[in-house]
Structures are given as structure tokens and as C-alpha cells.
Amino acid sequence: MFDLANTSIDVLMLVLRFAVILLLYFFLWQALRVMMRDLASAGQSGNAGSSASPYGRLVVLRSGQSGVAVGKAFPLSPSTIIGRSMEQCEIALNDTFLSQQHARLELRGNQWVLEDLHSTNGTFVNDIEVRDATIVEEGDIIRVGRIEMRLVGP
């Protein structure tokens, strides 16, 4: 005998399954759109920011295991803190050898001065450890953690 109640429940379950699958694909599509938009805007703002700084920039020579692309340029401000903290540093790098606030690069008059902020693994300029405030010139190589960057003028 034909059972109308069971048949209508089966049809309803089938419709609900399709609805869940459609919602899942819609969610994935939206997430992919947001990621692509963020990647595109990060690429545009990264290029614009590095050339727009009147103070100069730090260009990555060796990235260690941080995932930063070699050649990436970080724009400098008159006082730039380098470290691992996204909230407290102008240049935040994902390297476990970096302290939260690792070093400060500061423009004093016409000279750049690099200070180690009591980091665990030290800060180096041209492979010489920075113990006190040290003058850094254009072309010098700064190493924090496992990341090496060259100071480039404006």
C-alpha cells in the first residue's frame, strides 16, 4: 500500500540534503572571494607602501623560515620597531627566534640608529652584534632572528 506520510518525509529529507550542500558550496565560494580580495589588496598595498616611504625601507635578503618573500620591502617610519608582535611592531615577522619587540630602528638627525630591545637572540649589523645604540648606514645588513634585511634609502 502507498504510504503518503513516509513518501513526503523522504522528499523533504532529500530537499534538505540538497539545501545543506548548496549552503556549504555558497559558504566556500564566499570564503574564497574574501581570501582573493584580501590577497589582491595586500599585494597592492605592499607595493604602494614600500615605494611611498620618504624615509627608506628594509628589503628582505634572507627570510629564514618566516615565510616572508625574499625581496619584500618594508617601509620605514622615523621610529620603526621590528619584532614578532602584530600589535606593537611596525614590522611584524613570523620568526620564533624574534622577541615580541626585538629591535628599534630610529632616524636621529640624518643617521639611522639601531637598538636591540633586550632580545633573547640578539640583533646584528653586518654580522656584528648590536650591544648599544649603533649607527646604521644605507646598504648595511640587519639581522634579527633568522631574517636578514638591507637598509635602502628613499
XYZ file of C-alpha atoms in Angstrom:
154
model
C 0.000 0.000 0.000
C 1.145 3.510 -0.748
C 2.199 5.493 2.370
C 1.874 9.195 1.676
C 3.376 10.271 5.035
C 6.633 8.340 4.563
C 6.962 9.486 0.955
C 6.543 13.146 1.869
C 9.135 12.804 4.680
C 11.576 11.176 2.241
C 11.072 14.013 -0.271
C 11.529 16.597 2.493
C 14.776 14.926 3.652
C 16.091 14.906 0.089
C 15.300 18.614 -0.338
C 17.003 19.420 2.990
C 20.134 17.478 1.957
C 20.351 19.467 -1.278
C 19.850 22.690 0.660
C 22.698 21.854 3.056
C 25.010 21.014 0.144
C 24.101 24.270 -1.620
C 24.710 26.275 1.560
C 28.090 24.590 2.033
C 29.168 25.460 -1.519
C 27.883 29.029 -1.066
C 29.932 29.386 2.135
C 33.087 28.065 0.427
C 32.546 30.405 -2.514
C 32.178 33.415 -0.183
C 35.284 32.440 1.806
C 37.302 32.090 -1.401
C 36.092 35.511 -2.623
C 37.160 37.170 0.643
C 40.593 35.498 0.574
C 41.207 36.509 -3.039
C 40.178 40.107 -2.316
C 42.459 40.250 0.746
C 45.400 38.825 -1.198
C 44.877 41.299 -4.022
C 44.651 44.282 -1.669
C 47.690 43.111 0.328
C 49.732 42.891 -2.854
C 48.699 46.376 -3.952
C 49.197 47.982 -0.550
C 52.530 46.219 -0.050
C 53.925 47.615 -3.288
C 52.493 51.078 -2.774
C 53.659 51.306 0.817
C 57.232 50.312 0.113
C 57.798 52.995 -2.513
C 55.797 55.690 -0.704
C 58.024 55.992 2.371
C 60.189 59.136 2.334
C 62.493 57.561 4.930
C 63.595 54.418 3.121
C 62.886 50.752 3.545
C 64.219 47.409 4.717
C 64.465 44.820 1.943
C 64.457 41.125 2.896
C 67.597 39.281 1.746
C 67.101 36.035 3.650
C 63.801 35.093 5.248
C 64.738 32.003 7.256
C 61.543 30.095 7.975
C 59.364 33.186 8.406
C 57.564 32.812 5.084
C 58.379 36.400 4.058
C 59.268 36.642 0.383
C 62.870 37.493 -0.411
C 62.855 40.968 -1.932
C 59.848 42.170 0.075
C 60.344 45.780 1.138
C 59.109 47.163 4.454
C 58.666 50.956 4.540
C 60.355 52.773 7.398
C 58.994 55.490 9.641
C 61.169 57.782 11.801
C 60.944 55.158 14.553
C 60.332 51.583 13.454
C 60.066 48.649 15.847
C 60.851 45.191 14.467
C 59.573 42.082 16.203
C 57.008 39.319 16.332
C 54.092 41.272 17.843
C 51.464 42.316 15.299
C 50.088 44.959 17.697
C 53.306 46.575 18.919
C 55.611 46.479 15.871
C 55.628 48.360 12.593
C 57.480 45.425 11.021
C 55.986 42.197 12.381
C 57.708 38.993 11.276
C 56.746 35.401 11.963
C 60.038 34.009 13.260
C 60.284 32.088 16.527
C 63.815 33.493 17.022
C 62.380 37.023 17.326
C 61.222 38.618 20.553
C 57.839 40.338 20.688
C 59.676 43.681 20.386
C 63.117 42.768 19.102
C 64.816 45.939 17.819
C 64.184 49.607 17.095
C 65.460 51.421 14.009
C 65.238 55.158 14.569
C 66.118 58.179 12.468
C 68.144 60.650 14.549
C 69.052 63.705 12.546
C 70.369 62.285 9.280
C 71.501 58.939 10.697
C 69.732 55.667 11.330
C 70.348 54.233 14.788
C 69.626 50.581 15.603
C 68.959 49.431 19.159
C 68.407 45.923 20.443
C 65.393 45.900 22.781
C 66.827 43.246 25.128
C 66.005 40.442 22.721
C 66.865 36.854 23.538
C 68.781 36.068 20.330
C 70.352 39.457 19.663
C 70.407 41.909 16.780
C 73.273 42.125 14.278
C 74.559 44.693 11.783
C 76.897 43.239 9.152
C 77.334 40.156 11.403
C 78.432 42.258 14.395
C 76.177 42.064 17.451
C 74.465 45.289 18.490
C 75.010 45.859 22.198
C 74.368 49.610 22.357
C 72.730 52.088 20.000
C 74.574 51.586 16.695
C 74.650 53.811 13.625
C 73.426 52.006 10.506
C 74.192 53.241 7.013
C 72.455 52.642 3.712
C 73.413 49.222 2.371
C 74.119 47.707 5.809
C 72.624 44.288 6.534
C 70.492 43.982 9.660
C 69.814 40.515 11.062
C 67.042 39.880 13.564
C 66.331 36.254 14.387
C 66.972 34.322 11.171
C 65.916 37.189 8.901
C 68.398 39.421 7.072
C 67.357 42.787 5.649
C 69.252 45.521 3.832
C 68.692 49.203 4.656
C 67.803 51.044 1.453
C 67.359 54.807 1.149
C 64.258 56.579 -0.140
